mmCIF file of C-alpha atoms in Angstrom:
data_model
loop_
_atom_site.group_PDB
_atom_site.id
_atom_site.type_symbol
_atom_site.label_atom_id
_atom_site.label_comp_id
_atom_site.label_asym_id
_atom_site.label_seq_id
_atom_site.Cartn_x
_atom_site.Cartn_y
_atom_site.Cartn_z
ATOM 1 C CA UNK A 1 232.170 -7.423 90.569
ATOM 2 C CA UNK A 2 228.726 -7.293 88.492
ATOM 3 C CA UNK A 3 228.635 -5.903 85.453
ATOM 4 C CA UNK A 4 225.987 -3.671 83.758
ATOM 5 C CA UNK A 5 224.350 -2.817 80.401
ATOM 6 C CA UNK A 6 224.126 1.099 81.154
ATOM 7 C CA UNK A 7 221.916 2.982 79.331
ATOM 8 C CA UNK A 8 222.419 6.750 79.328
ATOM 9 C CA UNK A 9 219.428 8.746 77.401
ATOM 10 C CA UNK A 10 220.846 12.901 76.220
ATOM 11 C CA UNK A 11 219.156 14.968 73.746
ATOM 12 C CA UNK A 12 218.141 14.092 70.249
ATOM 13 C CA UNK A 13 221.149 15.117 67.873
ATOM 14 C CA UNK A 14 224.008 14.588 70.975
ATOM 15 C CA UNK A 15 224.686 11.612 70.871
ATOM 16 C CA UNK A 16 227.897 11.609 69.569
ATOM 17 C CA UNK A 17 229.390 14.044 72.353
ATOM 18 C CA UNK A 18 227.769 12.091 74.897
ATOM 19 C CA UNK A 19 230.074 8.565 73.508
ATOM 20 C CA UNK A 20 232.858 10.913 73.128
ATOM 21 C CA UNK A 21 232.599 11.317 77.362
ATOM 22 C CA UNK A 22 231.681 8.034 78.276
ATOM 23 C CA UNK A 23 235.085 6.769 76.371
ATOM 24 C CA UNK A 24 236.999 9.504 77.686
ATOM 25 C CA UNK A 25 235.581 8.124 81.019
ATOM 26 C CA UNK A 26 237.380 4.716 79.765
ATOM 27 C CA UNK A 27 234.394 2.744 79.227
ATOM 28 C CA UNK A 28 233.240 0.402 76.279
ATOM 29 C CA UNK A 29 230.222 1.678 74.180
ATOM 30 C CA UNK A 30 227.926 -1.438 73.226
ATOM 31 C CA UNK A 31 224.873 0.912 71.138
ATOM 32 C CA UNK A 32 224.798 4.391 69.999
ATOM 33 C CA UNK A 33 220.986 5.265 69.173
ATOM 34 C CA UNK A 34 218.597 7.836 68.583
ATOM 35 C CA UNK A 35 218.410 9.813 72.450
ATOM 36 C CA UNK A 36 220.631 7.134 74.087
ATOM 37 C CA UNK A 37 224.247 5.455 74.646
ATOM 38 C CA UNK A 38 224.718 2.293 76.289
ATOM 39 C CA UNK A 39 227.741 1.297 77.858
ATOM 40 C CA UNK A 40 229.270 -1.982 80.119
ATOM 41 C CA UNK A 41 230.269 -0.678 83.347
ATOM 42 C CA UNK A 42 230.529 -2.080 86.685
ATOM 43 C CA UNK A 43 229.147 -0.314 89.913
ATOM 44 C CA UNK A 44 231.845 2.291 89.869
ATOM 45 C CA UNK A 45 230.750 3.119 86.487
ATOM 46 C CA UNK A 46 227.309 3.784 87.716
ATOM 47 C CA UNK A 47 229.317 6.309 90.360
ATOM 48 C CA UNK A 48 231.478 8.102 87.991
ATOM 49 C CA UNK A 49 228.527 8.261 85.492
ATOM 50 C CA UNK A 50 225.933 10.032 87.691
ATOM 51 C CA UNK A 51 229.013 12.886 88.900
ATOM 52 C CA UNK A 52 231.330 13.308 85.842
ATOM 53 C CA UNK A 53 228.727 12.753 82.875
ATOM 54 C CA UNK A 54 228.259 16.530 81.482
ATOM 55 C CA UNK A 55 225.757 15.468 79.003
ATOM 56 C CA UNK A 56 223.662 12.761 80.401
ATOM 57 C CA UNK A 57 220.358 13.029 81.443
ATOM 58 C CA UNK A 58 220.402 10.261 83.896
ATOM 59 C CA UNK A 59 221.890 6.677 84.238
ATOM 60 C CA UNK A 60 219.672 3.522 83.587
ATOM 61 C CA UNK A 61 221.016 -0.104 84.873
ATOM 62 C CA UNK A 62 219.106 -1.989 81.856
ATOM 63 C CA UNK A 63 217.488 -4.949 83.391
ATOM 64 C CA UNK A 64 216.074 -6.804 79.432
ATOM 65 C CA UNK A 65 215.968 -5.376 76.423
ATOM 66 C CA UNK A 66 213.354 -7.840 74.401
ATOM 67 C CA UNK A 67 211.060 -6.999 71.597
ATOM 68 C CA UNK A 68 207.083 -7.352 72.695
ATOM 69 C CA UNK A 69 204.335 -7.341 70.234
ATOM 70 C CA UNK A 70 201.355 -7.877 73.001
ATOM 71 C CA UNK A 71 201.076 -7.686 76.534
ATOM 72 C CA UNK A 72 200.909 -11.350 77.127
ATOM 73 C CA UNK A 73 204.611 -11.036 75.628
ATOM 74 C CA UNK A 74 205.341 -8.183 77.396
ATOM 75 C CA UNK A 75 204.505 -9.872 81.092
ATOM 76 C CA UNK A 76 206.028 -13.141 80.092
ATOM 77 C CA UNK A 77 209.565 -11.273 79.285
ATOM 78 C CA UNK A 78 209.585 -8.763 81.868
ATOM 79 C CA UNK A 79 209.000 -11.760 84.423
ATOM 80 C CA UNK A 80 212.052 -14.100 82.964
ATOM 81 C CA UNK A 81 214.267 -10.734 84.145
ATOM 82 C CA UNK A 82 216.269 -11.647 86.876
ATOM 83 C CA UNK A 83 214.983 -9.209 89.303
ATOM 84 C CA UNK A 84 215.829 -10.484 92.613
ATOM 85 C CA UNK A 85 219.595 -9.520 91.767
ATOM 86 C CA UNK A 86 218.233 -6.296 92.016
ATOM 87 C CA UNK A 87 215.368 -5.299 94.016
ATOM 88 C CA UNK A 88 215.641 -6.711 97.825
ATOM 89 C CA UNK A 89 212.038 -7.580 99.583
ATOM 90 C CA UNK A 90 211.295 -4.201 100.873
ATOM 91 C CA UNK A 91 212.543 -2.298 97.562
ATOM 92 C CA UNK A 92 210.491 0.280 96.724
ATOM 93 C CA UNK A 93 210.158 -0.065 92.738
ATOM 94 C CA UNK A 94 207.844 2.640 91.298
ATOM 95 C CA UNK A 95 207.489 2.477 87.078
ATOM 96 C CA UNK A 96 207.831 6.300 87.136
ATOM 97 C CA UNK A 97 207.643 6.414 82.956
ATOM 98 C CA UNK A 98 206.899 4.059 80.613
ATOM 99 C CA UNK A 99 206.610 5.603 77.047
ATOM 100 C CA UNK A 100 206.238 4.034 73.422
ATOM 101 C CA UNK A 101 207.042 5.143 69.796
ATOM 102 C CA UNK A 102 205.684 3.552 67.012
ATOM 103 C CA UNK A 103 205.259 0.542 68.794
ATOM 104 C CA UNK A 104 202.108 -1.528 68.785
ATOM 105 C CA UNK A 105 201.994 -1.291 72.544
ATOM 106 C CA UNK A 106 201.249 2.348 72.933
ATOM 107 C CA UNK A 107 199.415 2.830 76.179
ATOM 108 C CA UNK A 108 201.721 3.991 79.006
ATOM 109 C CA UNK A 109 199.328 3.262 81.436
ATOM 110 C CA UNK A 110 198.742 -0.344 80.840
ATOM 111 C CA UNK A 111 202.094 -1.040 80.152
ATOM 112 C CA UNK A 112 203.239 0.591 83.798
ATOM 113 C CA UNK A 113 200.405 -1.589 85.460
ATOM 114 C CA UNK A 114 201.616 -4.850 82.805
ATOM 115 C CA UNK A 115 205.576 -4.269 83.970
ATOM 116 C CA UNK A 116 204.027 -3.941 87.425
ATOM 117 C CA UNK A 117 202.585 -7.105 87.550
ATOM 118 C CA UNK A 118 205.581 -9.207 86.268
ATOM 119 C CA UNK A 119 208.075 -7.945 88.475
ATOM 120 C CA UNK A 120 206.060 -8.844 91.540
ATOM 121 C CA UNK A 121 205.205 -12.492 90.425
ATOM 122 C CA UNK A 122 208.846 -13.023 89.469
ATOM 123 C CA UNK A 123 210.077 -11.253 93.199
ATOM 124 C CA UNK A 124 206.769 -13.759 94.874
ATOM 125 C CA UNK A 125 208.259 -16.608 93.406
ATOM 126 C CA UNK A 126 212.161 -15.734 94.615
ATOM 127 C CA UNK A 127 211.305 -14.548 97.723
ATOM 128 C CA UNK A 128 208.065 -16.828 99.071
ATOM 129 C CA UNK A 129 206.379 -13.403 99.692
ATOM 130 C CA UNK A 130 202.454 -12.922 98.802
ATOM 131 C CA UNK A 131 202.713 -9.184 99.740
ATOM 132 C CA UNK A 132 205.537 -6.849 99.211
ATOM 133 C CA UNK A 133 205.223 -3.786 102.256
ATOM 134 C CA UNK A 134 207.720 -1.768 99.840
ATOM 135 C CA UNK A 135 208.985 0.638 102.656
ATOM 136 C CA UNK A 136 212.570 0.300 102.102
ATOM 137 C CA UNK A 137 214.724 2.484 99.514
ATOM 138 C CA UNK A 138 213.557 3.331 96.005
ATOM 139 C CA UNK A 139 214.481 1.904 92.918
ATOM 140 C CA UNK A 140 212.392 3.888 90.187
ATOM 141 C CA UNK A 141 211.483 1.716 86.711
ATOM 142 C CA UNK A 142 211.420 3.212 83.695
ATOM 143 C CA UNK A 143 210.429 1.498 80.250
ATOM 144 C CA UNK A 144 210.960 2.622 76.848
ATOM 145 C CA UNK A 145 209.491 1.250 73.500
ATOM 146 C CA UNK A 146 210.316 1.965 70.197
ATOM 147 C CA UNK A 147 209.436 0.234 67.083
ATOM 148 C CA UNK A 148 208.391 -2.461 69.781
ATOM 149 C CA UNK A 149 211.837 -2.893 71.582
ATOM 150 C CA UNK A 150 211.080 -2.955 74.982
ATOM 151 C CA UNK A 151 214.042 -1.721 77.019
ATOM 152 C CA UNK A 152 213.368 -1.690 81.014
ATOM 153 C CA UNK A 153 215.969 -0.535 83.450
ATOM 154 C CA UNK A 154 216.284 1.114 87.076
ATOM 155 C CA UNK A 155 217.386 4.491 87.112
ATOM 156 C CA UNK A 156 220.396 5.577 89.027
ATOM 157 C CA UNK A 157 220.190 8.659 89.074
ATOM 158 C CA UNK A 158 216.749 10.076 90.680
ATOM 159 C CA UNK A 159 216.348 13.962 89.255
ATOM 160 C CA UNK A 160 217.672 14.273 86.195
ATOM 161 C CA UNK A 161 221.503 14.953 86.012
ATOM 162 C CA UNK A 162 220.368 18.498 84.292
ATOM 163 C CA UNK A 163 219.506 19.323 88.109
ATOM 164 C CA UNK A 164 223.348 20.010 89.012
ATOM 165 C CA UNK A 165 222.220 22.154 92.033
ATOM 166 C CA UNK A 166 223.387 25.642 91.237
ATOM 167 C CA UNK A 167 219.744 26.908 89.493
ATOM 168 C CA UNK A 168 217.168 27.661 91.855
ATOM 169 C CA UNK A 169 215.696 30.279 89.368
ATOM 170 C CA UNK A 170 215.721 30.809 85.580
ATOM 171 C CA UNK A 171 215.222 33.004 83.041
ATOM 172 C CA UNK A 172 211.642 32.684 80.728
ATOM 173 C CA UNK A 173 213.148 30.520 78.298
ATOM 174 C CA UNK A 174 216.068 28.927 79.924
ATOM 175 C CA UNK A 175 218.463 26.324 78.464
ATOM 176 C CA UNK A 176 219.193 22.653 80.551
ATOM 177 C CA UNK A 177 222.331 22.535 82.485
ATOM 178 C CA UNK A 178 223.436 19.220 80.224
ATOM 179 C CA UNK A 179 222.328 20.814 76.814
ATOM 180 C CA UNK A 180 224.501 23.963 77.422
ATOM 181 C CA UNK A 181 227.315 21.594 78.161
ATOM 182 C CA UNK A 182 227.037 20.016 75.194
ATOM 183 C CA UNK A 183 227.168 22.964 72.671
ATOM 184 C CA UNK A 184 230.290 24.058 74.193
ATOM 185 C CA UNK A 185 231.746 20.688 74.082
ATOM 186 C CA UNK A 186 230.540 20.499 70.278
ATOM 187 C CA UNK A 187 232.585 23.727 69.586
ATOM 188 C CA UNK A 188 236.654 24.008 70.122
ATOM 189 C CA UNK A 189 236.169 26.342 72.794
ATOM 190 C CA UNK A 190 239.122 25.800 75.811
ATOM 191 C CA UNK A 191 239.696 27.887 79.009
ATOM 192 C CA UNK A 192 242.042 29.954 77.219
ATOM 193 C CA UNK A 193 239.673 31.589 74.925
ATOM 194 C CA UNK A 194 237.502 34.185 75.690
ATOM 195 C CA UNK A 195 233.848 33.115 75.652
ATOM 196 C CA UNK A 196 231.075 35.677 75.930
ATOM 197 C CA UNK A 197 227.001 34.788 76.400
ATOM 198 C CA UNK A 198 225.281 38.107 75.469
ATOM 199 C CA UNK A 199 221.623 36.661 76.451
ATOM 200 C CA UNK A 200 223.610 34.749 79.310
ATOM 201 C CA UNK A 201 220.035 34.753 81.328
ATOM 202 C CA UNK A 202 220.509 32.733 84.647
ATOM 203 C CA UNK A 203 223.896 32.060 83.339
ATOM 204 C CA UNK A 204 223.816 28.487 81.937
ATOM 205 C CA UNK A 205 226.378 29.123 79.439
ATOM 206 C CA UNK A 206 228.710 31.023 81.597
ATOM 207 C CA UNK A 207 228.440 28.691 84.196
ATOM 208 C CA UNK A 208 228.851 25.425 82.605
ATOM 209 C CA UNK A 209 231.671 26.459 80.638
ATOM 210 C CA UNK A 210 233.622 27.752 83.715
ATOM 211 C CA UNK A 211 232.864 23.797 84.969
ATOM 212 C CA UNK A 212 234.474 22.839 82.038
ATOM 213 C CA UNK A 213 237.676 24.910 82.606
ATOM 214 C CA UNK A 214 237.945 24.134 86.220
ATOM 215 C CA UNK A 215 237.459 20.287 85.672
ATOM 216 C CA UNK A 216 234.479 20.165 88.341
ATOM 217 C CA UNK A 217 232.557 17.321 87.884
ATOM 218 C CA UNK A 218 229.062 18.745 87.284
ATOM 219 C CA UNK A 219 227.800 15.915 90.057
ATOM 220 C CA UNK A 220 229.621 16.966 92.844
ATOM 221 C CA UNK A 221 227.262 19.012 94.344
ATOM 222 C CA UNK A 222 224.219 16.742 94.288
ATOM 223 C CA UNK A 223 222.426 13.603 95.607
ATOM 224 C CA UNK A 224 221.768 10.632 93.186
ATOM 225 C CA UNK A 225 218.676 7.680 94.453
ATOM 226 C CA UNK A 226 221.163 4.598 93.808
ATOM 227 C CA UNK A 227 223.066 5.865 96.776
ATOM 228 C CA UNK A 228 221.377 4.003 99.346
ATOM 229 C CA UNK A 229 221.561 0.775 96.730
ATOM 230 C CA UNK A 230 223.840 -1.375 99.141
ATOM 231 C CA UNK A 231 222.542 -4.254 97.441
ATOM 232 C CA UNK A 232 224.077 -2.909 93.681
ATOM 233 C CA UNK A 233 226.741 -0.266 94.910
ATOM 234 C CA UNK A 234 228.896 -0.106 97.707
ATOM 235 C CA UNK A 235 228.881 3.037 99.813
ATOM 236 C CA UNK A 236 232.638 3.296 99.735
ATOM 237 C CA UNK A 237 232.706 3.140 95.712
ATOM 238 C CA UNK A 238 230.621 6.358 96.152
ATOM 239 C CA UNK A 239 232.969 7.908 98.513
ATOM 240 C CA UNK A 240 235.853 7.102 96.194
ATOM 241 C CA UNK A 241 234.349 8.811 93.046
ATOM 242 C CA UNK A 242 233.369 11.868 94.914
ATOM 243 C CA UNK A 243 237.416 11.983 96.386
ATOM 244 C CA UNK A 244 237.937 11.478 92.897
ATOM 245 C CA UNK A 245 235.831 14.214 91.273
ATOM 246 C CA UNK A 246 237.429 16.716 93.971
ATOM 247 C CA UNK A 247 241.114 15.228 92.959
ATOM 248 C CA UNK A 248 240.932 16.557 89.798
ATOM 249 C CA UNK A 249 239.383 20.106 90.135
ATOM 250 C CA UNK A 250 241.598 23.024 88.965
ATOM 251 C CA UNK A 251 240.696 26.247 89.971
ATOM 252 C CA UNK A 252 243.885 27.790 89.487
ATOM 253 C CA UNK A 253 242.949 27.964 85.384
ATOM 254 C CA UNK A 254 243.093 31.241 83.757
ATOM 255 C CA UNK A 255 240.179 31.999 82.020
ATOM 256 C CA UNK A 256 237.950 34.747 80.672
ATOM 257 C CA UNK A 257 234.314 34.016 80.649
ATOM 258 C CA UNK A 258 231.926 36.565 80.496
ATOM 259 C CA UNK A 259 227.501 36.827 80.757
ATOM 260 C CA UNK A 260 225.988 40.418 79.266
ATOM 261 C CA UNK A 261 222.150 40.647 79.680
ATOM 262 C CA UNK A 262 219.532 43.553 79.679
ATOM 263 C CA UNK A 263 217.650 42.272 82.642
ATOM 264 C CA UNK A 264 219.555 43.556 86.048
ATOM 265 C CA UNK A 265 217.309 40.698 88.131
ATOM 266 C CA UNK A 266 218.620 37.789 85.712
ATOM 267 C CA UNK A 267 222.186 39.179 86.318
ATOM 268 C CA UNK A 268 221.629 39.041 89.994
ATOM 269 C CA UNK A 269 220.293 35.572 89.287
ATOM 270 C CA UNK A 270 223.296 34.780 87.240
ATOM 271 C CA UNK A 271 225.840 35.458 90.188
ATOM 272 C CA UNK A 272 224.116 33.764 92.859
ATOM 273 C CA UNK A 273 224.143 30.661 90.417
ATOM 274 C CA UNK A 274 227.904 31.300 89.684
ATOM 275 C CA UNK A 275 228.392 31.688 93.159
ATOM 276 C CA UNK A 276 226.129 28.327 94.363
ATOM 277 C CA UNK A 277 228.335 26.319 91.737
ATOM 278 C CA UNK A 278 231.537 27.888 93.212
ATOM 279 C CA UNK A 279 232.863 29.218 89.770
ATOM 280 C CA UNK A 280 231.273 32.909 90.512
ATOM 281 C CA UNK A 281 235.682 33.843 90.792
ATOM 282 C CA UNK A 282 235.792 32.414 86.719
ATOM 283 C CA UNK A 283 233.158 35.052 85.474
ATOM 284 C CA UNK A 284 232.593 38.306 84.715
ATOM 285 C CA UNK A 285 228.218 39.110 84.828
ATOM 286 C CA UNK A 286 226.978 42.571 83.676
ATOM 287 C CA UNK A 287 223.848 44.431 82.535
ATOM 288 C CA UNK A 288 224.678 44.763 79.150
ATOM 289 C CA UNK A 289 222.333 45.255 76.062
ATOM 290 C CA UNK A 290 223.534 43.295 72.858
ATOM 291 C CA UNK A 291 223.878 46.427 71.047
ATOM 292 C CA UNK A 292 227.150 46.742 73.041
ATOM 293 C CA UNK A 293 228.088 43.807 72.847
ATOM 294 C CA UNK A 294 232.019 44.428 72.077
ATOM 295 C CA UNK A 295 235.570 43.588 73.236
ATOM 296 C CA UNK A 296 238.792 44.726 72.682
ATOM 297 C CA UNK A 297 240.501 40.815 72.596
ATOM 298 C CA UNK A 298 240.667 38.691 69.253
ATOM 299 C CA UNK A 299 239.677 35.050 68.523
ATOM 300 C CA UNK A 300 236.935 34.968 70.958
ATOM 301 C CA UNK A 301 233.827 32.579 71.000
ATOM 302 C CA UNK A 302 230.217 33.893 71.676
ATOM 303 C CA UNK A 303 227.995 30.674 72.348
ATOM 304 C CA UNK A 304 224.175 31.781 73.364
ATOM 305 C CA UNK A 305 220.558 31.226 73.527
ATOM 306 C CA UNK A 306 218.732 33.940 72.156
ATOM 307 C CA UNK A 307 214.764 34.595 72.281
ATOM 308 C CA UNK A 308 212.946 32.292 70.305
ATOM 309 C CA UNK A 309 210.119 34.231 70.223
ATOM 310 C CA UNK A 310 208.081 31.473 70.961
ATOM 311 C CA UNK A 311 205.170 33.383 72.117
ATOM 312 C CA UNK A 312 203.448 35.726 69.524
ATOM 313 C CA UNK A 313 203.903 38.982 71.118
ATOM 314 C CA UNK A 314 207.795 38.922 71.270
ATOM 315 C CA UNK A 315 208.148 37.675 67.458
ATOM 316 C CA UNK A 316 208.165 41.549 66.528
ATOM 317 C CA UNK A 317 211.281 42.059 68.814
ATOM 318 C CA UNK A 318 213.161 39.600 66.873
ATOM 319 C CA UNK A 319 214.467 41.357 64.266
ATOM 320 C CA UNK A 320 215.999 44.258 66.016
ATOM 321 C CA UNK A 321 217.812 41.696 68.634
ATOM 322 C CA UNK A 322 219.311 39.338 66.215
ATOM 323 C CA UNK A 323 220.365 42.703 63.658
ATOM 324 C CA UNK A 324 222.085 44.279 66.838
ATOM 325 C CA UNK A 325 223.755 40.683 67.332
ATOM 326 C CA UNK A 326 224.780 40.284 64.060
ATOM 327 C CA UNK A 327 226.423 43.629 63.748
ATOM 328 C CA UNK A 328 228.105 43.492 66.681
ATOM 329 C CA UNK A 329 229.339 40.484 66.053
ATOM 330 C CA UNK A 330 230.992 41.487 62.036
ATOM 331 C CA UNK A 331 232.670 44.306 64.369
ATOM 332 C CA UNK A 332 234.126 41.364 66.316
ATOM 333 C CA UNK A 333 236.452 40.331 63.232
ATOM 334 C CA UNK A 334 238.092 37.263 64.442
ATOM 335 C CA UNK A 335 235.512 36.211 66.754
ATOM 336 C CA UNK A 336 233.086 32.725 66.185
ATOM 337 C CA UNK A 337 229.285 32.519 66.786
ATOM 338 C CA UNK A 338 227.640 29.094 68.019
ATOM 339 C CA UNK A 339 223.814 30.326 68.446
ATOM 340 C CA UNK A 340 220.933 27.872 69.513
ATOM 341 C CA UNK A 341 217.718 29.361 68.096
ATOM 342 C CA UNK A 342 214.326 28.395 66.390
ATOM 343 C CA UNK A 343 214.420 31.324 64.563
ATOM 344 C CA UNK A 344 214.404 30.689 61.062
ATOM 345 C CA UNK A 345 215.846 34.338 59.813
ATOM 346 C CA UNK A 346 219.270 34.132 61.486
ATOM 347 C CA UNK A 347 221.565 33.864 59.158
ATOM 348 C CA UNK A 348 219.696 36.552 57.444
ATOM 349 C CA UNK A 349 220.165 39.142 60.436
ATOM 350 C CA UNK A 350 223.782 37.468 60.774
ATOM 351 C CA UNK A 351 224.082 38.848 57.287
ATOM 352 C CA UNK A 352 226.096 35.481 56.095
ATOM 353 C CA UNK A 353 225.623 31.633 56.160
ATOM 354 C CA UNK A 354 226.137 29.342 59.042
ATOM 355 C CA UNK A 355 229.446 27.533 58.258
ATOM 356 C CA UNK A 356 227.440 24.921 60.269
ATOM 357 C CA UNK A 357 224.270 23.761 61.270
ATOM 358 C CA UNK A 358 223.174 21.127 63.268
ATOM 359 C CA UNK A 359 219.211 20.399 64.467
ATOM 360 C CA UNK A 360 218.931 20.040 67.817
ATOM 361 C CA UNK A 361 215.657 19.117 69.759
ATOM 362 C CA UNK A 362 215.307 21.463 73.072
ATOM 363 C CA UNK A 363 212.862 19.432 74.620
ATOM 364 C CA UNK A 364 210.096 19.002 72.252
ATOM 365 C CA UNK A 365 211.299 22.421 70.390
ATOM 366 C CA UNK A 366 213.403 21.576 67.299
ATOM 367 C CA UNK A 367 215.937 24.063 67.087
ATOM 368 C CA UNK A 368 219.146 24.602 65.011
ATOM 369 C CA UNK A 369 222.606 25.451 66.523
ATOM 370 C CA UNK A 370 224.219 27.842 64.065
ATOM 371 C CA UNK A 371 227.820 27.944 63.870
ATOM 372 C CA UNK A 372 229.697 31.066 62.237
ATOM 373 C CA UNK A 373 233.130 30.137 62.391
ATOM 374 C CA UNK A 374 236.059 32.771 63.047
ATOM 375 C CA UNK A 375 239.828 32.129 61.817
ATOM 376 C CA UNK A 376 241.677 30.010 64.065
ATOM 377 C CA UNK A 377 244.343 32.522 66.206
ATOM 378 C CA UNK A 378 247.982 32.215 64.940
ATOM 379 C CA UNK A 379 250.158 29.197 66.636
ATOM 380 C CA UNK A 380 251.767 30.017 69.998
ATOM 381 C CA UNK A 381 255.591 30.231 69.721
ATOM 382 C CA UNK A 382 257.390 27.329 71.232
#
């Protein structure tokens, strides 16, 4: 069976919990860089990637990685790729993004049109075609450049994994399904800890941590583009990995999550996720202001996304929300704090110093996730 160079992009500053799944996955790692993990895989790989992945934004076959200093260069390489073993004569094969970093090909356009080009003079060559109808199934290109690497691969995935088909609606400033999943994977949260979201919103937190418990592939409920590939995957290796995914899901796990939030519409919201990712049994939703934020249980976690106050007119509300959180929260004695804010006065209205701190780019937002760490609860006797 073929195997692949797979390239799987996350968000700046995850990296490492993004290797940490792959190997747990049982696959190789070949690079760990800035935004990205590659890995050697097969076409089953590609399959258990796209559904059990909790922190991957999508899954890339790489095609060439080669370093291109002009366009000339950049043709010439992209056409030595062998892309017959990939694209069949009616393949549909897009370049939905190129994009460059300080490279000294920079234009996104020209480089789509260059990569374009090459691929269709290396696929008129292979397959004595002039003109390529491209009406069969979709393999989208994407190209990335940085410090004039050129890196091209088809992506396996279609939407981005973030898209795990539970969130029709969110809240104004809503957290991605695969960065929620991986600040509760970066704290030593497990299903038999409380966890409480106090600005739950839509109910990201809540939701993907009730995933996590359950062992439900965060895939399972979605559509990926390579699965119509029956030149690269096999329909039955699909099949298998789904029978897989449902193998291992364990809703019998006793757990206590919990998602407070003022607004009674983003609770609604909340439930009807809950309920669309079949975990609405694992969690307790409930209008709830943060200045009641309370609970009678030790050693619990509170992991949330706060307002940013990104737009001027909610800055002045800042204060008073993260003082109410950061009382409530020295009332919860035991109790840890993972918080993913911009806001640069935290720890101030926390009235103490992260124990932790870790930047974190939310899309093009940098953001810190602050970690106030509670005492670990007393050993359970054997």
């Amino acid at each position: 069976m073929n195997r692949f160079e797979l390239v799987v992009p996350c968000h700046f500053g995850l990296e490492s919990v993004l290797k940490k799944e792959i190997i747990d996955l049982g696959y190789d790692i070949s690079k760990v860089e800035d935004g990205k993990v590659t890995f050697i895989g097969d076409a089953e790989a590609v399959c258990r990637a796209n559904i059990f992945l909790r922190t991957a934004e999508r899954v890339l076959i790489q095609v060439g990685r080669f370093k291109a200093f002009t366009f000339t260069e950049l043709f010439d390489k992209t056409k030595e790729l062998p892309w017959e073993e990939f694209l069949p004569a009616n393949g549909n094969f897009p370049i939905t993004k190129a994009n460059s970093v300080n490279s000294k090909l920079f234009s996104s356009s020209d480089i789509q049109s260059i990569v374009k080009k090459a691929i269709v003079e290396r696929l008129k060559t292979k397959y004595k075609l002039n003109w390529f109808e491209e009406n069969g199934n979709k393999y989208p290109i994407r190209v990335n450049i940085i410090k004039d690497e050129v890196i091209i691969g088809i992506d396996t995935s279609g939407d981005s994994l973030h898209k795990r088909g539970y969130r029709s609606i969110a809240g104004a400033a809503p957290i991605s399904e695969t960065l929620a999943a991986a600040l509760i994977m970066l704290t030593p949260w497990k299903a038999d800890r409380i966890l409480v979201d106090p600005f739950c919103g839509s109910g990201t937190f809540p939701i993907e941590a009730a995933l996590i418990a359950a062992n439900i592939a965060p895939g399972i409920n979605r559509e990926f583009i390579s699965e119509n590939w029956n030149n690269i995957i096999p329909k039955k290796e699909w099949y298998d990995v789904m029978d897989e995914a449902h193998d291992v899901i364990d809703k019998s796990v006793k757990t206590e999550i919990q998602g407070y939030d003022i607004d009674a519409k983003m609770i609604r919201i909340a439930r009807d996720n809950a309920l669309k990712a079949g975990v609405d049994g694992m969690i307790h939703f409930q209008q709830r202001p943060v200045a009641e934020l309370s609970h009678a249980k030790k050693y619990g976690f509170i992991i949330t996304n706060p307002p940013y106050g990104e737009r001027l007119e909610e800055k002045a509300d800042l204060p008073a929300i993260y003082g109410a959180l950061g009382k409530q929260f020295k009332a919860l004695d035991s109790w840890s704090a993972y918080i993913i804010t911009s806001y640069e006065d935290t720890e101030k209205y926390m009235e103490r110093k992260a124990d932790k701190n870790r930047k974190i780019y939310n899309g093009m937002l940098k953001t810190y996730y602050y970690q106030f760490l509670g005492p670990k609860p007393p050993k359970k006797q054997m």
